[in-house]
Amino acid sequence: MTMETRTPRAEAKRPKENMTKQNGLYEYVKPLASLSAGMLYLAQAGHEKLTINQAVFFLLVAAADARGSPLTLQEILENSDGALSPGIKNSYKALLEVNTRTSNERYALGWITREVDPNDERQKYLRLTKKGREVAMAVMLATGQLKPRHMGAEHELT
């Protein structure tokens, strides 16, 4: 029996510095992988028309709601420092609960609801729905930010 000599793959010819700690990105592998896992989960949980802009918007709403300080659309836009495109003013509606006035039933994800401020009916705070909380928790699990205490039980922040 003879051993065949294999030609090394192209990947094996990469310069070694790209695979070492010297390139500066090595220390960020875990956070980058975590971020990509969260974005992949959102892409799978959403629909084919979900944009990165909408995913980021959802995460901003989730963070504010988790802090117990829901924000209005205007507050989110002001605090995003231009990171969200102006089109989000309309496209975020795909994240809302289904209702005939604000969302297209075919694309509505039902992750966010608008609650009217009892002190100022013009203000509408964005909060997560039960479905939105489930998606946010699943993103946190996918990114390693939550660890299940028990299978199917509550979760805790890491």
PDB file of N, CA, C and O in Angstrom, residues 43-107:
ATOM      1  N   ALA A  43     -32.117  36.955  11.455  1.00  0.00           N
ATOM      2  CA  ALA A  43     -32.421  36.694  10.043  1.00  0.00           C
ATOM      3  C   ALA A  43     -33.318  35.466   9.905  1.00  0.00           C
ATOM      4  O   ALA A  43     -34.259  35.459   9.110  1.00  0.00           O
ATOM      5  N   GLN A  44     -33.052  34.436  10.696  1.00  0.00           N
ATOM      6  CA  GLN A  44     -33.856  33.225  10.629  1.00  0.00           C
ATOM      7  C   GLN A  44     -35.233  33.416  11.262  1.00  0.00           C
ATOM      8  O   GLN A  44     -36.220  32.881  10.777  1.00  0.00           O
ATOM      9  N   ALA A  45     -35.314  34.183  12.330  1.00  0.00           N
ATOM     10  CA  ALA A  45     -36.582  34.397  13.027  1.00  0.00           C
ATOM     11  C   ALA A  45     -37.476  35.364  12.262  1.00  0.00           C
ATOM     12  O   ALA A  45     -38.694  35.318  12.395  1.00  0.00           O
ATOM     13  N   GLY A  46     -36.870  36.239  11.486  1.00  0.00           N
ATOM     14  CA  GLY A  46     -37.631  37.231  10.716  1.00  0.00           C
ATOM     15  C   GLY A  46     -38.132  36.624   9.422  1.00  0.00           C
ATOM     16  O   GLY A  46     -38.431  35.447   9.324  1.00  0.00           O
ATOM     17  N   HIS A  47     -38.203  37.445   8.415  1.00  0.00           N
ATOM     18  CA  HIS A  47     -38.593  36.971   7.094  1.00  0.00           C
ATOM     19  C   HIS A  47     -37.564  37.457   6.095  1.00  0.00           C
ATOM     20  O   HIS A  47     -36.631  38.182   6.439  1.00  0.00           O
ATOM     21  N   GLU A  48     -37.726  37.056   4.841  1.00  0.00           N
ATOM     22  CA  GLU A  48     -36.715  37.348   3.828  1.00  0.00           C
ATOM     23  C   GLU A  48     -36.515  38.841   3.571  1.00  0.00           C
ATOM     24  O   GLU A  48     -35.525  39.250   3.016  1.00  0.00           O
ATOM     25  N   LYS A  49     -37.425  39.665   4.010  1.00  0.00           N
ATOM     26  CA  LYS A  49     -37.310  41.103   3.789  1.00  0.00           C
ATOM     27  C   LYS A  49     -36.736  41.861   4.990  1.00  0.00           C
ATOM     28  O   LYS A  49     -36.577  43.059   4.940  1.00  0.00           O
ATOM     29  N   LEU A  50     -36.418  41.170   6.084  1.00  0.00           N
ATOM     30  CA  LEU A  50     -35.860  41.825   7.266  1.00  0.00           C
ATOM     31  C   LEU A  50     -34.478  42.384   6.923  1.00  0.00           C
ATOM     32  O   LEU A  50     -33.620  41.680   6.417  1.00  0.00           O
ATOM     33  N   THR A  51     -34.278  43.668   7.207  1.00  0.00           N
ATOM     34  CA  THR A  51     -33.007  44.316   6.897  1.00  0.00           C
ATOM     35  C   THR A  51     -32.129  44.414   8.140  1.00  0.00           C
ATOM     36  O   THR A  51     -32.613  44.283   9.269  1.00  0.00           O
ATOM     37  N   ILE A  52     -30.863  44.689   7.925  1.00  0.00           N
ATOM     38  CA  ILE A  52     -29.958  44.910   9.053  1.00  0.00           C
ATOM     39  C   ILE A  52     -30.444  46.116   9.850  1.00  0.00           C
ATOM     40  O   ILE A  52     -30.401  46.121  11.077  1.00  0.00           O
ATOM     41  N   ASN A  53     -30.900  47.141   9.147  1.00  0.00           N
ATOM     42  CA  ASN A  53     -31.424  48.347   9.793  1.00  0.00           C
ATOM     43  C   ASN A  53     -32.570  47.995  10.747  1.00  0.00           C
ATOM     44  O   ASN A  53     -32.618  48.466  11.881  1.00  0.00           O
ATOM     45  N   GLN A  54     -33.480  47.150  10.309  1.00  0.00           N
ATOM     46  CA  GLN A  54     -34.599  46.726  11.158  1.00  0.00           C
ATOM     47  C   GLN A  54     -34.114  45.862  12.325  1.00  0.00           C
ATOM     48  O   GLN A  54     -34.621  45.985  13.441  1.00  0.00           O
ATOM     49  N   ALA A  55     -33.133  45.000  12.078  1.00  0.00           N
ATOM     50  CA  ALA A  55     -32.595  44.154  13.145  1.00  0.00           C
ATOM     51  C   ALA A  55     -31.951  45.014  14.232  1.00  0.00           C
ATOM     52  O   ALA A  55     -32.178  44.790  15.422  1.00  0.00           O
ATOM     53  N   VAL A  56     -31.177  46.011  13.824  1.00  0.00           N
ATOM     54  CA  VAL A  56     -30.544  46.915  14.794  1.00  0.00           C
ATOM     55  C   VAL A  56     -31.616  47.694  15.554  1.00  0.00           C
ATOM     56  O   VAL A  56     -31.539  47.846  16.780  1.00  0.00           O
ATOM     57  N   PHE A  57     -32.625  48.168  14.852  1.00  0.00           N
ATOM     58  CA  PHE A  57     -33.728  48.895  15.481  1.00  0.00           C
ATOM     59  C   PHE A  57     -34.389  48.017  16.541  1.00  0.00           C
ATOM     60  O   PHE A  57     -34.627  48.452  17.667  1.00  0.00           O
ATOM     61  N   PHE A  58     -34.665  46.765  16.194  1.00  0.00           N
ATOM     62  CA  PHE A  58     -35.271  45.829  17.144  1.00  0.00           C
ATOM     63  C   PHE A  58     -34.402  45.687  18.384  1.00  0.00           C
ATOM     64  O   PHE A  58     -34.896  45.723  19.517  1.00  0.00           O
ATOM     65  N   LEU A  59     -33.099  45.532  18.204  1.00  0.00           N
ATOM     66  CA  LEU A  59     -32.196  45.369  19.344  1.00  0.00           C
ATOM     67  C   LEU A  59     -32.161  46.624  20.217  1.00  0.00           C
ATOM     68  O   LEU A  59     -32.069  46.525  21.443  1.00  0.00           O
ATOM     69  N   LEU A  60     -32.260  47.804  19.612  1.00  0.00           N
ATOM     70  CA  LEU A  60     -32.320  49.047  20.384  1.00  0.00           C
ATOM     71  C   LEU A  60     -33.604  49.120  21.209  1.00  0.00           C
ATOM     72  O   LEU A  60     -33.588  49.511  22.376  1.00  0.00           O
ATOM     73  N   VAL A  61     -34.719  48.738  20.603  1.00  0.00           N
ATOM     74  CA  VAL A  61     -35.992  48.705  21.332  1.00  0.00           C
ATOM     75  C   VAL A  61     -35.905  47.693  22.469  1.00  0.00           C
ATOM     76  O   VAL A  61     -36.328  47.967  23.599  1.00  0.00           O
ATOM     77  N   ALA A  62     -35.331  46.531  22.191  1.00  0.00           N
ATOM     78  CA  ALA A  62     -35.201  45.481  23.213  1.00  0.00           C
ATOM     79  C   ALA A  62     -34.344  45.961  24.385  1.00  0.00           C
ATOM     80  O   ALA A  62     -34.695  45.736  25.545  1.00  0.00           O
ATOM     81  N   ALA A  63     -33.244  46.635  24.097  1.00  0.00           N
ATOM     82  CA  ALA A  63     -32.364  47.132  25.159  1.00  0.00           C
ATOM     83  C   ALA A  63     -33.079  48.163  26.026  1.00  0.00           C
ATOM     84  O   ALA A  63     -32.997  48.119  27.254  1.00  0.00           O
ATOM     85  N   ALA A  64     -33.791  49.083  25.394  1.00  0.00           N
ATOM     86  CA  ALA A  64     -34.514  50.114  26.153  1.00  0.00           C
ATOM     87  C   ALA A  64     -35.618  49.488  26.994  1.00  0.00           C
ATOM     88  O   ALA A  64     -35.795  49.831  28.164  1.00  0.00           O
ATOM     89  N   ASP A  65     -36.348  48.549  26.415  1.00  0.00           N
ATOM     90  CA  ASP A  65     -37.430  47.884  27.136  1.00  0.00           C
ATOM     91  C   ASP A  65     -36.865  47.067  28.302  1.00  0.00           C
ATOM     92  O   ASP A  65     -37.428  47.061  29.398  1.00  0.00           O
ATOM     93  N   ALA A  66     -35.728  46.405  28.088  1.00  0.00           N
ATOM     94  CA  ALA A  66     -35.106  45.610  29.156  1.00  0.00           C
ATOM     95  C   ALA A  66     -34.666  46.486  30.324  1.00  0.00           C
ATOM     96  O   ALA A  66     -34.706  46.062  31.472  1.00  0.00           O
ATOM     97  N   ARG A  67     -34.265  47.726  30.030  1.00  0.00           N
ATOM     98  CA  ARG A  67     -33.883  48.666  31.088  1.00  0.00           C
ATOM     99  C   ARG A  67     -35.101  49.228  31.810  1.00  0.00           C
ATOM    100  O   ARG A  67     -34.963  49.923  32.807  1.00  0.00           O
ATOM    101  N   GLY A  68     -36.290  48.981  31.266  1.00  0.00           N
ATOM    102  CA  GLY A  68     -37.505  49.527  31.861  1.00  0.00           C
ATOM    103  C   GLY A  68     -37.743  50.971  31.462  1.00  0.00           C
ATOM    104  O   GLY A  68     -38.533  51.665  32.096  1.00  0.00           O
ATOM    105  N   SER A  69     -37.073  51.421  30.414  1.00  0.00           N
ATOM    106  CA  SER A  69     -37.204  52.795  29.918  1.00  0.00           C
ATOM    107  C   SER A  69     -37.484  52.780  28.428  1.00  0.00           C
ATOM    108  O   SER A  69     -36.600  53.094  27.620  1.00  0.00           O
ATOM    109  N   PRO A  70     -38.699  52.379  28.035  1.00  0.00           N
ATOM    110  CA  PRO A  70     -38.989  52.327  26.602  1.00  0.00           C
ATOM    111  C   PRO A  70     -38.826  53.709  25.965  1.00  0.00           C
ATOM    112  O   PRO A  70     -38.984  54.732  26.621  1.00  0.00           O
ATOM    113  N   LEU A  71     -38.484  53.693  24.683  1.00  0.00           N
ATOM    114  CA  LEU A  71     -38.242  54.929  23.949  1.00  0.00           C
ATOM    115  C   LEU A  71     -39.272  55.111  22.840  1.00  0.00           C
ATOM    116  O   LEU A  71     -39.899  54.156  22.394  1.00  0.00           O
ATOM    117  N   THR A  72     -39.410  56.349  22.386  1.00  0.00           N
ATOM    118  CA  THR A  72     -40.246  56.634  21.224  1.00  0.00           C
ATOM    119  C   THR A  72     -39.387  56.457  19.973  1.00  0.00           C
ATOM    120  O   THR A  72     -38.149  56.395  20.053  1.00  0.00           O
ATOM    121  N   LEU A  73     -40.023  56.408  18.831  1.00  0.00           N
ATOM    122  CA  LEU A  73     -39.301  56.324  17.566  1.00  0.00           C
ATOM    123  C   LEU A  73     -38.311  57.478  17.455  1.00  0.00           C
ATOM    124  O   LEU A  73     -37.135  57.287  17.111  1.00  0.00           O
ATOM    125  N   GLN A  74     -38.749  58.678  17.775  1.00  0.00           N
ATOM    126  CA  GLN A  74     -37.890  59.859  17.672  1.00  0.00           C
ATOM    127  C   GLN A  74     -36.675  59.757  18.602  1.00  0.00           C
ATOM    128  O   GLN A  74     -35.561  60.081  18.212  1.00  0.00           O
ATOM    129  N   GLU A  75     -36.885  59.274  19.806  1.00  0.00           N
ATOM    130  CA  GLU A  75     -35.762  59.121  20.749  1.00  0.00           C
ATOM    131  C   GLU A  75     -34.740  58.114  20.240  1.00  0.00           C
ATOM    132  O   GLU A  75     -33.525  58.315  20.372  1.00  0.00           O
ATOM    133  N   ILE A  76     -35.226  57.036  19.648  1.00  0.00           N
ATOM    134  CA  ILE A  76     -34.308  56.029  19.102  1.00  0.00           C
ATOM    135  C   ILE A  76     -33.495  56.630  17.964  1.00  0.00           C
ATOM    136  O   ILE A  76     -32.279  56.461  17.893  1.00  0.00           O
ATOM    137  N   LEU A  77     -34.162  57.369  17.082  1.00  0.00           N
ATOM    138  CA  LEU A  77     -33.453  57.998  15.964  1.00  0.00           C
ATOM    139  C   LEU A  77     -32.421  59.005  16.454  1.00  0.00           C
ATOM    140  O   LEU A  77     -31.297  59.051  15.949  1.00  0.00           O
ATOM    141  N   GLU A  78     -32.777  59.806  17.435  1.00  0.00           N
ATOM    142  CA  GLU A  78     -31.855  60.806  17.980  1.00  0.00           C
ATOM    143  C   GLU A  78     -30.658  60.166  18.669  1.00  0.00           C
ATOM    144  O   GLU A  78     -29.543  60.666  18.579  1.00  0.00           O
ATOM    145  N   ASN A  79     -30.875  59.049  19.348  1.00  0.00           N
ATOM    146  CA  ASN A  79     -29.798  58.390  20.093  1.00  0.00           C
ATOM    147  C   ASN A  79     -28.946  57.457  19.247  1.00  0.00           C
ATOM    148  O   ASN A  79     -27.934  56.951  19.723  1.00  0.00           O
ATOM    149  N   SER A  80     -29.333  57.222  18.004  1.00  0.00           N
ATOM    150  CA  SER A  80     -28.579  56.284  17.166  1.00  0.00           C
ATOM    151  C   SER A  80     -27.415  56.957  16.451  1.00  0.00           C
ATOM    152  O   SER A  80     -26.650  56.283  15.761  1.00  0.00           O
ATOM    153  N   ASP A  81     -27.263  58.262  16.616  1.00  0.00           N
ATOM    154  CA  ASP A  81     -26.137  59.000  16.012  1.00  0.00           C
ATOM    155  C   ASP A  81     -25.982  58.721  14.516  1.00  0.00           C
ATOM    156  O   ASP A  81     -24.867  58.550  14.028  1.00  0.00           O
ATOM    157  N   GLY A  82     -27.091  58.624  13.816  1.00  0.00           N
ATOM    158  CA  GLY A  82     -27.034  58.434  12.367  1.00  0.00           C
ATOM    159  C   GLY A  82     -26.780  57.006  11.926  1.00  0.00           C
ATOM    160  O   GLY A  82     -26.646  56.746  10.735  1.00  0.00           O
ATOM    161  N   ALA A  83     -26.688  56.062  12.860  1.00  0.00           N
ATOM    162  CA  ALA A  83     -26.417  54.668  12.494  1.00  0.00           C
ATOM    163  C   ALA A  83     -27.596  54.023  11.773  1.00  0.00           C
ATOM    164  O   ALA A  83     -27.406  53.107  10.985  1.00  0.00           O
ATOM    165  N   LEU A  84     -28.796  54.513  12.053  1.00  0.00           N
ATOM    166  CA  LEU A  84     -29.984  53.993  11.376  1.00  0.00           C
ATOM    167  C   LEU A  84     -30.288  54.874  10.170  1.00  0.00           C
ATOM    168  O   LEU A  84     -30.228  56.099  10.264  1.00  0.00           O
ATOM    169  N   SER A  85     -30.660  54.238   9.074  1.00  0.00           N
ATOM    170  CA  SER A  85     -30.988  55.024   7.886  1.00  0.00           C
ATOM    171  C   SER A  85     -32.344  55.693   8.077  1.00  0.00           C
ATOM    172  O   SER A  85     -33.196  55.194   8.829  1.00  0.00           O
ATOM    173  N   PRO A  86     -32.573  56.830   7.413  1.00  0.00           N
ATOM    174  CA  PRO A  86     -33.856  57.541   7.555  1.00  0.00           C
ATOM    175  C   PRO A  86     -35.068  56.685   7.172  1.00  0.00           C
ATOM    176  O   PRO A  86     -36.159  56.898   7.679  1.00  0.00           O
ATOM    177  N   GLY A  87     -34.871  55.704   6.315  1.00  0.00           N
ATOM    178  CA  GLY A  87     -35.977  54.842   5.897  1.00  0.00           C
ATOM    179  C   GLY A  87     -36.570  54.023   7.029  1.00  0.00           C
ATOM    180  O   GLY A  87     -37.665  53.470   6.896  1.00  0.00           O
ATOM    181  N   ILE A  88     -35.891  53.945   8.154  1.00  0.00           N
ATOM    182  CA  ILE A  88     -36.387  53.162   9.287  1.00  0.00           C
ATOM    183  C   ILE A  88     -37.692  53.746   9.822  1.00  0.00           C
ATOM    184  O   ILE A  88     -38.488  53.035  10.424  1.00  0.00           O
ATOM    185  N   LYS A  89     -37.944  55.039   9.570  1.00  0.00           N
ATOM    186  CA  LYS A  89     -39.189  55.671  10.041  1.00  0.00           C
ATOM    187  C   LYS A  89     -40.411  54.946   9.519  1.00  0.00           C
ATOM    188  O   LYS A  89     -41.453  54.936  10.174  1.00  0.00           O
ATOM    189  N   ASN A  90     -40.298  54.341   8.365  1.00  0.00           N
ATOM    190  CA  ASN A  90     -41.408  53.559   7.822  1.00  0.00           C
ATOM    191  C   ASN A  90     -41.170  52.061   7.908  1.00  0.00           C
ATOM    192  O   ASN A  90     -42.075  51.303   8.192  1.00  0.00           O
ATOM    193  N   SER A  91     -39.932  51.642   7.672  1.00  0.00           N
ATOM    194  CA  SER A  91     -39.684  50.203   7.592  1.00  0.00           C
ATOM    195  C   SER A  91     -39.750  49.494   8.943  1.00  0.00           C
ATOM    196  O   SER A  91     -39.923  48.283   8.992  1.00  0.00           O
ATOM    197  N   TYR A  92     -39.647  50.245  10.057  1.00  0.00           N
ATOM    198  CA  TYR A  92     -39.748  49.591  11.365  1.00  0.00           C
ATOM    199  C   TYR A  92     -41.130  48.997  11.571  1.00  0.00           C
ATOM    200  O   TYR A  92     -41.316  48.104  12.392  1.00  0.00           O
ATOM    201  N   LYS A  93     -42.111  49.462  10.816  1.00  0.00           N
ATOM    202  CA  LYS A  93     -43.485  48.977  10.979  1.00  0.00           C
ATOM    203  C   LYS A  93     -43.603  47.477  10.710  1.00  0.00           C
ATOM    204  O   LYS A  93     -44.523  46.834  11.193  1.00  0.00           O
ATOM    205  N   ALA A  94     -42.646  46.911   9.980  1.00  0.00           N
ATOM    206  CA  ALA A  94     -42.646  45.467   9.749  1.00  0.00           C
ATOM    207  C   ALA A  94     -42.416  44.698  11.049  1.00  0.00           C
ATOM    208  O   ALA A  94     -42.716  43.514  11.141  1.00  0.00           O
ATOM    209  N   LEU A  95     -41.890  45.383  12.061  1.00  0.00           N
ATOM    210  CA  LEU A  95     -41.628  44.747  13.354  1.00  0.00           C
ATOM    211  C   LEU A  95     -42.829  44.809  14.293  1.00  0.00           C
ATOM    212  O   LEU A  95     -42.843  44.152  15.324  1.00  0.00           O
ATOM    213  N   LEU A  96     -43.822  45.627  13.928  1.00  0.00           N
ATOM    214  CA  LEU A  96     -44.984  45.845  14.793  1.00  0.00           C
ATOM    215  C   LEU A  96     -45.944  44.676  14.791  1.00  0.00           C
ATOM    216  O   LEU A  96     -45.929  43.827  13.900  1.00  0.00           O
ATOM    217  N   GLU A  97     -46.807  44.688  15.809  1.00  0.00           N
ATOM    218  CA  GLU A  97     -47.906  43.725  15.850  1.00  0.00           C
ATOM    219  C   GLU A  97     -48.798  43.980  14.651  1.00  0.00           C
ATOM    220  O   GLU A  97     -48.893  45.099  14.151  1.00  0.00           O
ATOM    221  N   VAL A  98     -49.473  42.948  14.213  1.00  0.00           N
ATOM    222  CA  VAL A  98     -50.365  43.082  13.072  1.00  0.00           C
ATOM    223  C   VAL A  98     -51.576  43.917  13.459  1.00  0.00           C
ATOM    224  O   VAL A  98     -52.240  43.653  14.453  1.00  0.00           O
ATOM    225  N   ASN A  99     -51.801  44.965  12.695  1.00  0.00           N
ATOM    226  CA  ASN A  99     -53.058  45.694  12.768  1.00  0.00           C
ATOM    227  C   ASN A  99     -53.240  46.400  11.435  1.00  0.00           C
ATOM    228  O   ASN A  99     -52.275  46.690  10.734  1.00  0.00           O
ATOM    229  N   THR A 100     -54.436  46.655  11.061  1.00  0.00           N
ATOM    230  CA  THR A 100     -54.717  47.126   9.712  1.00  0.00           C
ATOM    231  C   THR A 100     -54.178  48.518   9.416  1.00  0.00           C
ATOM    232  O   THR A 100     -53.925  48.838   8.278  1.00  0.00           O
ATOM    233  N   ARG A 101     -53.955  49.338  10.419  1.00  0.00           N
ATOM    234  CA  ARG A 101     -53.504  50.708  10.184  1.00  0.00           C
ATOM    235  C   ARG A 101     -52.001  50.829   9.969  1.00  0.00           C
ATOM    236  O   ARG A 101     -51.555  51.687   9.229  1.00  0.00           O
ATOM    237  N   THR A 102     -51.199  50.015  10.632  1.00  0.00           N
ATOM    238  CA  THR A 102     -49.761  50.275  10.639  1.00  0.00           C
ATOM    239  C   THR A 102     -48.885  49.239   9.965  1.00  0.00           C
ATOM    240  O   THR A 102     -47.724  49.515   9.712  1.00  0.00           O
ATOM    241  N   SER A 103     -49.376  48.068   9.699  1.00  0.00           N
ATOM    242  CA  SER A 103     -48.464  47.057   9.183  1.00  0.00           C
ATOM    243  C   SER A 103     -49.126  46.187   8.123  1.00  0.00           C
ATOM    244  O   SER A 103     -50.328  45.977   8.126  1.00  0.00           O
ATOM    245  N   ASN A 104     -48.313  45.691   7.246  1.00  0.00           N
ATOM    246  CA  ASN A 104     -48.743  44.757   6.232  1.00  0.00           C
ATOM    247  C   ASN A 104     -48.778  43.379   6.886  1.00  0.00           C
ATOM    248  O   ASN A 104     -47.740  42.882   7.334  1.00  0.00           O
ATOM    249  N   GLU A 105     -49.927  42.776   6.941  1.00  0.00           N
ATOM    250  CA  GLU A 105     -50.100  41.507   7.650  1.00  0.00           C
ATOM    251  C   GLU A 105     -49.149  40.431   7.142  1.00  0.00           C
ATOM    252  O   GLU A 105     -48.662  39.603   7.906  1.00  0.00           O
ATOM    253  N   ARG A 106     -48.822  40.483   5.871  1.00  0.00           N
ATOM    254  CA  ARG A 106     -47.953  39.472   5.282  1.00  0.00           C
ATOM    255  C   ARG A 106     -46.528  39.544   5.857  1.00  0.00           C
ATOM    256  O   ARG A 106     -45.857  38.537   5.991  1.00  0.00           O
ATOM    257  N   TYR A 107     -46.060  40.752   6.165  1.00  0.00           N
ATOM    258  CA  TYR A 107     -44.688  40.925   6.623  1.00  0.00           C
ATOM    259  C   TYR A 107     -44.561  41.319   8.093  1.00  0.00           C
ATOM    260  O   TYR A 107     -43.465  41.446   8.601  1.00  0.00           O
TER     261      TYR A 107
END
